[in-house]
mmCIF file of C-alpha atoms and ligand atoms in Angstrom:
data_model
loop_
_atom_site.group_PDB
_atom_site.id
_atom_site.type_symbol
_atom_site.label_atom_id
_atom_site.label_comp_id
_atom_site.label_asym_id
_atom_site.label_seq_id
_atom_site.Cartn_x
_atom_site.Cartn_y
_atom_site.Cartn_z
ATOM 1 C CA UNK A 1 111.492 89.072 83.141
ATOM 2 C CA UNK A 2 109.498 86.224 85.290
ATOM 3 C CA UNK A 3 105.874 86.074 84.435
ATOM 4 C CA UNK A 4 105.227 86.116 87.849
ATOM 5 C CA UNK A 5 107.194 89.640 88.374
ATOM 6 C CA UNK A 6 104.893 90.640 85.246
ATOM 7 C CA UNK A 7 102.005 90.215 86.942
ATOM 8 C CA UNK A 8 102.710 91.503 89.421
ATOM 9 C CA UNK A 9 103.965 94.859 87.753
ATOM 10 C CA UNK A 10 100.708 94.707 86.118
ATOM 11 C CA UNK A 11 98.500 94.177 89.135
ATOM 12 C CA UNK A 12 99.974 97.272 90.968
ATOM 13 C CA UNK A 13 99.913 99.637 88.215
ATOM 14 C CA UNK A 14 96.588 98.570 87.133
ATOM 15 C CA UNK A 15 95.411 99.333 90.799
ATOM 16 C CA UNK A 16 97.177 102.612 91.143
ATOM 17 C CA UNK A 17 96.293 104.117 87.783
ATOM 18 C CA UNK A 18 94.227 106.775 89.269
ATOM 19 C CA UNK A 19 96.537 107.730 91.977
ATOM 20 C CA UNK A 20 99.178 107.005 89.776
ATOM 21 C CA UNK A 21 97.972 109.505 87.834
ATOM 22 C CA UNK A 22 96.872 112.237 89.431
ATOM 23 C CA UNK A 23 99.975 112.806 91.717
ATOM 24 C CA UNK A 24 102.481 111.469 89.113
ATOM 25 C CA UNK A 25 101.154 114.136 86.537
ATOM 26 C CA UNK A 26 98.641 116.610 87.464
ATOM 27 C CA UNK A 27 100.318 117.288 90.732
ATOM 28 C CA UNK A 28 104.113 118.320 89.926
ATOM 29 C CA UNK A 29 104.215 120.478 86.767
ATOM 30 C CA UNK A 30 107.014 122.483 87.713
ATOM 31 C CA UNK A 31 109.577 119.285 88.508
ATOM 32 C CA UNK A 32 107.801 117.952 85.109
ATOM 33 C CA UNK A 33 109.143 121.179 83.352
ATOM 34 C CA UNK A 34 112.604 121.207 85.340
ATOM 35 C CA UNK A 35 113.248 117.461 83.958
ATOM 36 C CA UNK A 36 111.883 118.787 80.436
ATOM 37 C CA UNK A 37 114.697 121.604 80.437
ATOM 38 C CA UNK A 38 117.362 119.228 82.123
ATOM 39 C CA UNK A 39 116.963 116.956 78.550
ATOM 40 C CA UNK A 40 116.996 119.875 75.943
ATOM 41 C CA UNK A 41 114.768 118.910 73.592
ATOM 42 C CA UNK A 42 115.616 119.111 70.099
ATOM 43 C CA UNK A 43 112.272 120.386 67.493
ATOM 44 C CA UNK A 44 113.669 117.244 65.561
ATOM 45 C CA UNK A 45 113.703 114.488 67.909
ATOM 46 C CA UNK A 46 112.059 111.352 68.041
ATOM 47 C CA UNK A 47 111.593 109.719 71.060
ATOM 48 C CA UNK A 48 111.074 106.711 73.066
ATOM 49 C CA UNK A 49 109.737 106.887 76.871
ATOM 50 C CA UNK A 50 110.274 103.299 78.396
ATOM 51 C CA UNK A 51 107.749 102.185 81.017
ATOM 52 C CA UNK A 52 105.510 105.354 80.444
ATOM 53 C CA UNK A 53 103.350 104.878 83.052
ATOM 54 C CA UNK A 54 100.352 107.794 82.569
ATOM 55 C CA UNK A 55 102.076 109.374 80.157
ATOM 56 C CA UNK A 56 103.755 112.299 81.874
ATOM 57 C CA UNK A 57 107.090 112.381 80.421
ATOM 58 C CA UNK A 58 106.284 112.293 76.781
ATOM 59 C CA UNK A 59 103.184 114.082 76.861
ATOM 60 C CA UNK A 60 105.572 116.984 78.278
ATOM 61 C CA UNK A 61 107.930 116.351 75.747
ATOM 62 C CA UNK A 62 105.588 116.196 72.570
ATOM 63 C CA UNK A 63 105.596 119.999 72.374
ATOM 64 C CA UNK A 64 108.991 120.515 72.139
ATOM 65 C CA UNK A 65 109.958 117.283 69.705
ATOM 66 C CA UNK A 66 108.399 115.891 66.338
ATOM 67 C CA UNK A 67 106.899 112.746 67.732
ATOM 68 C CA UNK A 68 106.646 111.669 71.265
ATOM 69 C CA UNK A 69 105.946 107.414 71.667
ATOM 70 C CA UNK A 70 104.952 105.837 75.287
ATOM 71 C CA UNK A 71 105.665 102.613 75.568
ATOM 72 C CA UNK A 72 104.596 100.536 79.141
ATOM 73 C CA UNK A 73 103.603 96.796 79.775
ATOM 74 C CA UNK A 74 100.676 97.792 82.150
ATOM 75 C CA UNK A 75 97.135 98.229 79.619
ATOM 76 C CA UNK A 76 95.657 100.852 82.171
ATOM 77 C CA UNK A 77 98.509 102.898 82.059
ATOM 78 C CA UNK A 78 98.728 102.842 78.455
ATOM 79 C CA UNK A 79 94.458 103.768 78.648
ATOM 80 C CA UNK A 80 95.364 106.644 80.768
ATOM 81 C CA UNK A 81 98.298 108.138 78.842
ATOM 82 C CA UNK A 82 95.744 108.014 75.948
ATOM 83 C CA UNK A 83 93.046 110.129 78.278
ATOM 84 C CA UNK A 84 95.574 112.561 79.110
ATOM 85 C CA UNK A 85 96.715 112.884 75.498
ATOM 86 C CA UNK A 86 93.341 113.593 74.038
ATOM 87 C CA UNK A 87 92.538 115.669 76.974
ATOM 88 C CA UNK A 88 95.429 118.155 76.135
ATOM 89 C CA UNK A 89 95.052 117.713 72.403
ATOM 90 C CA UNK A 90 98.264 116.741 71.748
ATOM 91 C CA UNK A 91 98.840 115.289 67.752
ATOM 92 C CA UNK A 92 102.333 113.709 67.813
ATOM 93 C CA UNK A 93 102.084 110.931 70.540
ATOM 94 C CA UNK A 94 101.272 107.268 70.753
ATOM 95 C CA UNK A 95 101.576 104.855 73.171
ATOM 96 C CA UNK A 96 102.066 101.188 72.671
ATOM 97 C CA UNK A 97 102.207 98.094 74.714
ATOM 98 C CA UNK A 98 105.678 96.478 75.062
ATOM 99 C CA UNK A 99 108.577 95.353 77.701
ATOM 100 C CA UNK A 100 111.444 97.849 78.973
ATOM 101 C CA UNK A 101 113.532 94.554 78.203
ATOM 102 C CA UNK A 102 112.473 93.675 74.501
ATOM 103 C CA UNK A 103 111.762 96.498 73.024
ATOM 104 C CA UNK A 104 109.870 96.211 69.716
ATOM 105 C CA UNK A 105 111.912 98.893 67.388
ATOM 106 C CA UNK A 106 114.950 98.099 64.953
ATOM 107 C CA UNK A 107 118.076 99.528 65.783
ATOM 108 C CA UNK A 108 118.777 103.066 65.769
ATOM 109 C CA UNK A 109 115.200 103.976 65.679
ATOM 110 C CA UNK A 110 115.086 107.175 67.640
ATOM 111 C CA UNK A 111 117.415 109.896 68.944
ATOM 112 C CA UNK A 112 116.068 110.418 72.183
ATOM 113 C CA UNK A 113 115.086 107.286 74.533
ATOM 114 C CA UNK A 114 114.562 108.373 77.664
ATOM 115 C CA UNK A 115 113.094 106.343 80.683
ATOM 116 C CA UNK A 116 111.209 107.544 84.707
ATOM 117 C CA UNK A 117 111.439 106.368 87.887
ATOM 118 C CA UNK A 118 111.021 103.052 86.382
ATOM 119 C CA UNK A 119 114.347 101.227 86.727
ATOM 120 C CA UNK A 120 113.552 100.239 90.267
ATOM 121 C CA UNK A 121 110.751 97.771 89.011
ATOM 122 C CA UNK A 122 113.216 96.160 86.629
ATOM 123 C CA UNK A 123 115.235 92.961 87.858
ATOM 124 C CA UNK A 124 117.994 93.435 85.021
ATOM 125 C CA UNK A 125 118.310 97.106 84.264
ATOM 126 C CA UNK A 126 121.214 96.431 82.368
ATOM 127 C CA UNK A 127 119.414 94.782 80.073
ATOM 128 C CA UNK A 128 116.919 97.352 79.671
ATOM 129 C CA UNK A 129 119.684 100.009 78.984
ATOM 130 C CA UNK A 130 121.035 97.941 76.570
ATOM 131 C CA UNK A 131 117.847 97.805 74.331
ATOM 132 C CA UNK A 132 117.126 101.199 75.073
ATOM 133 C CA UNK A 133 120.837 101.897 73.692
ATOM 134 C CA UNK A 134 120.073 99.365 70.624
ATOM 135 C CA UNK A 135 116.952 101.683 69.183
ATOM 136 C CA UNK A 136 118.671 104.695 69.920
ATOM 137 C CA UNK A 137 120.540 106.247 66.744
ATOM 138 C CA UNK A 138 124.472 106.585 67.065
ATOM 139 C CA UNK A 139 124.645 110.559 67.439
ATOM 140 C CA UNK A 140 121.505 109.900 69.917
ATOM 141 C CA UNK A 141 120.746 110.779 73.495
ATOM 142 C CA UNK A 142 119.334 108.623 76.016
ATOM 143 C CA UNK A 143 118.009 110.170 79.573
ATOM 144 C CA UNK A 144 117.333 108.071 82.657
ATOM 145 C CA UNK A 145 115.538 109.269 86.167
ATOM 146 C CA UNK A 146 115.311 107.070 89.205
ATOM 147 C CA UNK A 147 115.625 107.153 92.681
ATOM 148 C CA UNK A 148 119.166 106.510 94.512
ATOM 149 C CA UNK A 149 119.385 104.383 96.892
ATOM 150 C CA UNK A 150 121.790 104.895 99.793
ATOM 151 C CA UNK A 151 125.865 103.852 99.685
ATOM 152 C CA UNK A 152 126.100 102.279 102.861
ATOM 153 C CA UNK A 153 125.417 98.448 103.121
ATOM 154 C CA UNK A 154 122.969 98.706 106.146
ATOM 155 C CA UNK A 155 121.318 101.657 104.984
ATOM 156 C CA UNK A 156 120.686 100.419 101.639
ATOM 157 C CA UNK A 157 119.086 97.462 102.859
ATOM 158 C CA UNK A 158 116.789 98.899 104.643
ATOM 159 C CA UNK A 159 115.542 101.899 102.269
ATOM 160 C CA UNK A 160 115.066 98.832 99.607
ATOM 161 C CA UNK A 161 113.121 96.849 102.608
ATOM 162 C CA UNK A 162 111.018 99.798 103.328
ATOM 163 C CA UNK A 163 110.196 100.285 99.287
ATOM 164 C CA UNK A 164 109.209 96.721 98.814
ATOM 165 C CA UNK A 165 106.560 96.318 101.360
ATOM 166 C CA UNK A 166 104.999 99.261 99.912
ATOM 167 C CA UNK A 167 105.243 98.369 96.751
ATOM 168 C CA UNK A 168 105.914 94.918 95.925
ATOM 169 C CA UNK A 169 106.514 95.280 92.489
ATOM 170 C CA UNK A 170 109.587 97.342 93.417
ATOM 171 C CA UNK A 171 112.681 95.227 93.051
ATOM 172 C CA UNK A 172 115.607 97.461 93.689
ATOM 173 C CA UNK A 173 116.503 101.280 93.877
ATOM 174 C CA UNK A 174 120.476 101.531 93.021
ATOM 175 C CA UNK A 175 123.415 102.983 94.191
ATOM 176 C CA UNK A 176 124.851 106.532 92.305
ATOM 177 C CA UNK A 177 127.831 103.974 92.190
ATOM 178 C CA UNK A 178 125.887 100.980 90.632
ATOM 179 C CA UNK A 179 124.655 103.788 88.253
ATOM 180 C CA UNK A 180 127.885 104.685 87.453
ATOM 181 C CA UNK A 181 129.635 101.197 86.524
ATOM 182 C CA UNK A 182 126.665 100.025 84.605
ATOM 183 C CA UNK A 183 126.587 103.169 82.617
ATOM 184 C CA UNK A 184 130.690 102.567 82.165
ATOM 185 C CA UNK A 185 130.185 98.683 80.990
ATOM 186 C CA UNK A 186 127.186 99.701 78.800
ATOM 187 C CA UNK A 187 129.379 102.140 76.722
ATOM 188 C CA UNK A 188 127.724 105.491 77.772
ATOM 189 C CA UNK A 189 129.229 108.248 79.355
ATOM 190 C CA UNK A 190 127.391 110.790 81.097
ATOM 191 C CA UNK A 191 126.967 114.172 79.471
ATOM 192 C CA UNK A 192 125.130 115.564 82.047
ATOM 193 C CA UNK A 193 123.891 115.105 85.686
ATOM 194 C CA UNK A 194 121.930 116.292 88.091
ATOM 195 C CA UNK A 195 121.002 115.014 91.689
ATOM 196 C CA UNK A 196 117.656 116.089 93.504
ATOM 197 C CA UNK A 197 116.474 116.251 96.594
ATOM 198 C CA UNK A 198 112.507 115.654 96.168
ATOM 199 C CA UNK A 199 110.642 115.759 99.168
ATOM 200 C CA UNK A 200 107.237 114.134 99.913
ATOM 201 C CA UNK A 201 104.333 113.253 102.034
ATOM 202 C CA UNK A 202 104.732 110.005 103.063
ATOM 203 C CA UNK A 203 100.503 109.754 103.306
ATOM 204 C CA UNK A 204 100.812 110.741 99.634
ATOM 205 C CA UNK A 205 103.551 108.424 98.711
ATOM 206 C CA UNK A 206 101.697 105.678 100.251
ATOM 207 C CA UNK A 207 98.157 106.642 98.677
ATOM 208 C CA UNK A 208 100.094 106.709 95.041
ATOM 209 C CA UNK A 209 100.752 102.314 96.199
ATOM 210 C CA UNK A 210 96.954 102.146 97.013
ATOM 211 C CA UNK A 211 97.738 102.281 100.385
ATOM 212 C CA UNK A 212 95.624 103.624 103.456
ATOM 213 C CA UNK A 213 95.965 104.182 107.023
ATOM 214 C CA UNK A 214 93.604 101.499 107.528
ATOM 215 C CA UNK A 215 95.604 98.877 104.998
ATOM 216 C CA UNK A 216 97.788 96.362 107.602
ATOM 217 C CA UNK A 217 100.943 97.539 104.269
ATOM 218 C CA UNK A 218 100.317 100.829 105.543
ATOM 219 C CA UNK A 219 100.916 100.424 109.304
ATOM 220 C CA UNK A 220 103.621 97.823 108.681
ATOM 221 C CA UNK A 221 105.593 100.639 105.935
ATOM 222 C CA UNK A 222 104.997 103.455 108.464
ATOM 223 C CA UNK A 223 106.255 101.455 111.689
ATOM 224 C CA UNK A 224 109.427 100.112 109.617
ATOM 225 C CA UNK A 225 110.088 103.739 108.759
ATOM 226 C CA UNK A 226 109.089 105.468 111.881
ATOM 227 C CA UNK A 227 111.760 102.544 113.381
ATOM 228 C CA UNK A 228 114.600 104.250 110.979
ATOM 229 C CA UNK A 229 113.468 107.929 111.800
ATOM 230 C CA UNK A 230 116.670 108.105 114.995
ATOM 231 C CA UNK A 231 120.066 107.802 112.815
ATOM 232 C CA UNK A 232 117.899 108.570 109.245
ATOM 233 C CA UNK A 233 118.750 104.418 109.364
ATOM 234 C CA UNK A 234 117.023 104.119 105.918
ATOM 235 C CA UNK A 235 118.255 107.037 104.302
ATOM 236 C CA UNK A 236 114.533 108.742 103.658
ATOM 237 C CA UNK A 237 115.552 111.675 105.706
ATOM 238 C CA UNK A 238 111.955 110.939 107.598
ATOM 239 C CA UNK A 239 111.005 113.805 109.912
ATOM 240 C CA UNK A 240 106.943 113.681 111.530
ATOM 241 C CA UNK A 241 104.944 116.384 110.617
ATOM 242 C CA UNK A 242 101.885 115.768 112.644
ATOM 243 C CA UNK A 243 99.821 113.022 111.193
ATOM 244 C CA UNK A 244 102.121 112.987 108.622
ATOM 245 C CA UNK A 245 105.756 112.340 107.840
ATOM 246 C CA UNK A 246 108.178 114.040 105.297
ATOM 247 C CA UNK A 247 110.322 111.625 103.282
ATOM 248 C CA UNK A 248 112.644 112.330 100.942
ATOM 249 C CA UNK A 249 113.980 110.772 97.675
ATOM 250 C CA UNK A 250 117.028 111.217 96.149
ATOM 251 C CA UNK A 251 116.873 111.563 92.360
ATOM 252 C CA UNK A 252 119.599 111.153 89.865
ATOM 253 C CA UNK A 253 118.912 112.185 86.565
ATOM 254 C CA UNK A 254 121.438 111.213 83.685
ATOM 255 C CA UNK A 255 121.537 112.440 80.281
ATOM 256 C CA UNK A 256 123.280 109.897 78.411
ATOM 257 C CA UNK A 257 125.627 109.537 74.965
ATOM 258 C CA UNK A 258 127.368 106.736 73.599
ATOM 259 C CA UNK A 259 131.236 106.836 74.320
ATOM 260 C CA UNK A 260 133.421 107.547 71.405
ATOM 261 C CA UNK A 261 135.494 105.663 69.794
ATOM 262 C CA UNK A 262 138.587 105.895 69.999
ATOM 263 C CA UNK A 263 138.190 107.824 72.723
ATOM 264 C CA UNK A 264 141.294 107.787 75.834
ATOM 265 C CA UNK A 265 141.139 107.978 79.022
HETATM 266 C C1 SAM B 301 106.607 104.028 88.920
HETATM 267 S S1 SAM B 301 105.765 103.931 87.379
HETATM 268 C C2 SAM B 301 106.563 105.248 86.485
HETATM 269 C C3 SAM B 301 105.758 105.713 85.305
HETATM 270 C C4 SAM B 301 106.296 106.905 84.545
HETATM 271 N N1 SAM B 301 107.593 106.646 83.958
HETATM 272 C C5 SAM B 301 106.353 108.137 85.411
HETATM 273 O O1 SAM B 301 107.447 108.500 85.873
HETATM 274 O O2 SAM B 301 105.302 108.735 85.640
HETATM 275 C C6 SAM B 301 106.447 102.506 86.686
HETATM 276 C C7 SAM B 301 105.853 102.089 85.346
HETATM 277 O O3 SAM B 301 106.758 101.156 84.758
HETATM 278 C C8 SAM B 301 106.026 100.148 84.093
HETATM 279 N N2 SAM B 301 106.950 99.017 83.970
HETATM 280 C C9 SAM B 301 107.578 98.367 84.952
HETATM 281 N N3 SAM B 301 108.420 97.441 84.459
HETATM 282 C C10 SAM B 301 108.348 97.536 83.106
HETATM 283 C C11 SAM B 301 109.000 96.877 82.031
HETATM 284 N N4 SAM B 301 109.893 95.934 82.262
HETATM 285 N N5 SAM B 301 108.690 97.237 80.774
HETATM 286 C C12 SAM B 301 107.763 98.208 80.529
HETATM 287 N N6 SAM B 301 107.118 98.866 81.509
HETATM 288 C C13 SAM B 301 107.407 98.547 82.790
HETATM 289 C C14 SAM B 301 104.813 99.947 84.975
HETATM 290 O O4 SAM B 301 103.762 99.346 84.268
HETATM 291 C C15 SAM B 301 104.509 101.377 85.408
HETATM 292 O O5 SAM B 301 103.616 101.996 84.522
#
């Protein structure tokens, strides 16, 4: 990754923490607890989440597994994870500062990496499958979330366009096709998968960037989107609900297993 793209994954989740935080993990419990039961957690798993954040995912996990690691290259996120972690009490969890695309482990480390809404911020996600692959064990699991961006050309444009000026340390959401094809040339197959339909306030989405209805990113994301409302042109689904607009993100989760060998198609 550019040092420049660094920075400026650092600046934006350093400046979002608190929002970050609060809607990211106090605010959805029960789609924390769907995701939870989507993975089936095993008492004896170790695991890996990559690009942490606040700590949501593995702090949900730690309950359920023997040791639960965070690992995130933005310090305040890693500060907050540790908040929320002493806040609930919760033994078996670290977090530790580190890159998505270098991961500091030796191969075959854990049996469950799993990584959240994150891949969007990463300019070669195949390379951070890869190491997230590497550190997992051969009989392990790996689980990836993200946003999924639309299949048509125009329409994917657009909902990336629309995700970048609120968030300029966004670089892509992908295609369920790109998904697909990168999980196929890694060497995973997919054991299970789910697609979700999460709906949101776009004041809230915007508030979780730092943004306000004041902020000139603000009015320029809302006019771009209120543009692409007629023919859902960006894919959000975006209907007005008075002051208000309600957006909606497609989610993929995959849970993830290296392809055996020997294995025919
Ligand atoms: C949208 S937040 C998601 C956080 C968390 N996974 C969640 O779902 O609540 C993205 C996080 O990814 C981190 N991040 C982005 N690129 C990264 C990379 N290449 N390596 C490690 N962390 C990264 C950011 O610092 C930020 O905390």
């Amino acid at each position: 990754m550019s040092k420049k793209h660094k920075e400026t994954i650092q600046k934006q989740f350093t400046k979002t923490v608190e929002a970050f935080a609060k809607y990211a993990v106090r605010d959805t419990p029960e789609i924390l607890a769907e995701k939870v039961e989507f993975v089936k957690p095993q008492a004896t798993d170790l695991v890996l989440d990559v690009a942490c954040g606040p700590g949501a995912f593995p702090l949900a996990l730690a309950p359920r597994v023997r040791f639960a690691m965070g690992i995130d290259l933005t310090f305040e996120m890693l500060r907050q994870s540790r908040a929320f972690q002493a806040e609930r009490q919760i033994a078996n969890a670290a977090f530790v500062s580190g890159e998505a695309e270098q991961l500091p482990f030796p191969d075959g480390t854990f049996n469950l990496v799993t990584c959240q809404c994150s891949f969007h911020h990463i300019p070669k996600p195949e390379l951070a499958l890869k190491e997230m692959l590497r550190i997992t064990r051969p009989d392990g699991r790996l689980f990836l979330i993200d946003t999924v961006a639309p299949e048509s050309d125009a329409k994917f444009e657009l909902h990336n366009k629309i995700e970048k000026l609120r968030d300029p340390s966004h670089t892509l959401s992908l295609r369920l096709t790109t998904y697909l094809r990168m999980f196929e040339e890694a060497g995973v197959e997919v054991t299970r998968q789910g697609l979700r339909r999460r709906p949101r306030s776009f004041n809230q989405w915007m508030l979780r960037a730092g943004l306000e209805p004041h902020h000139k990113r603000y009015q320029e994301t809302r006019r771009l989107l209120e543009d692409s409302i007629a023919g859902d042109r960006a894919g959000f689904s975006a209907r007005p609900q008075g002051e208000d607009i309600e957006i909606v993100h497609n989610e993929g989760m995959f849970l993830l297993a290296r392809q055996a060998e020997g294995w025919e198609k």
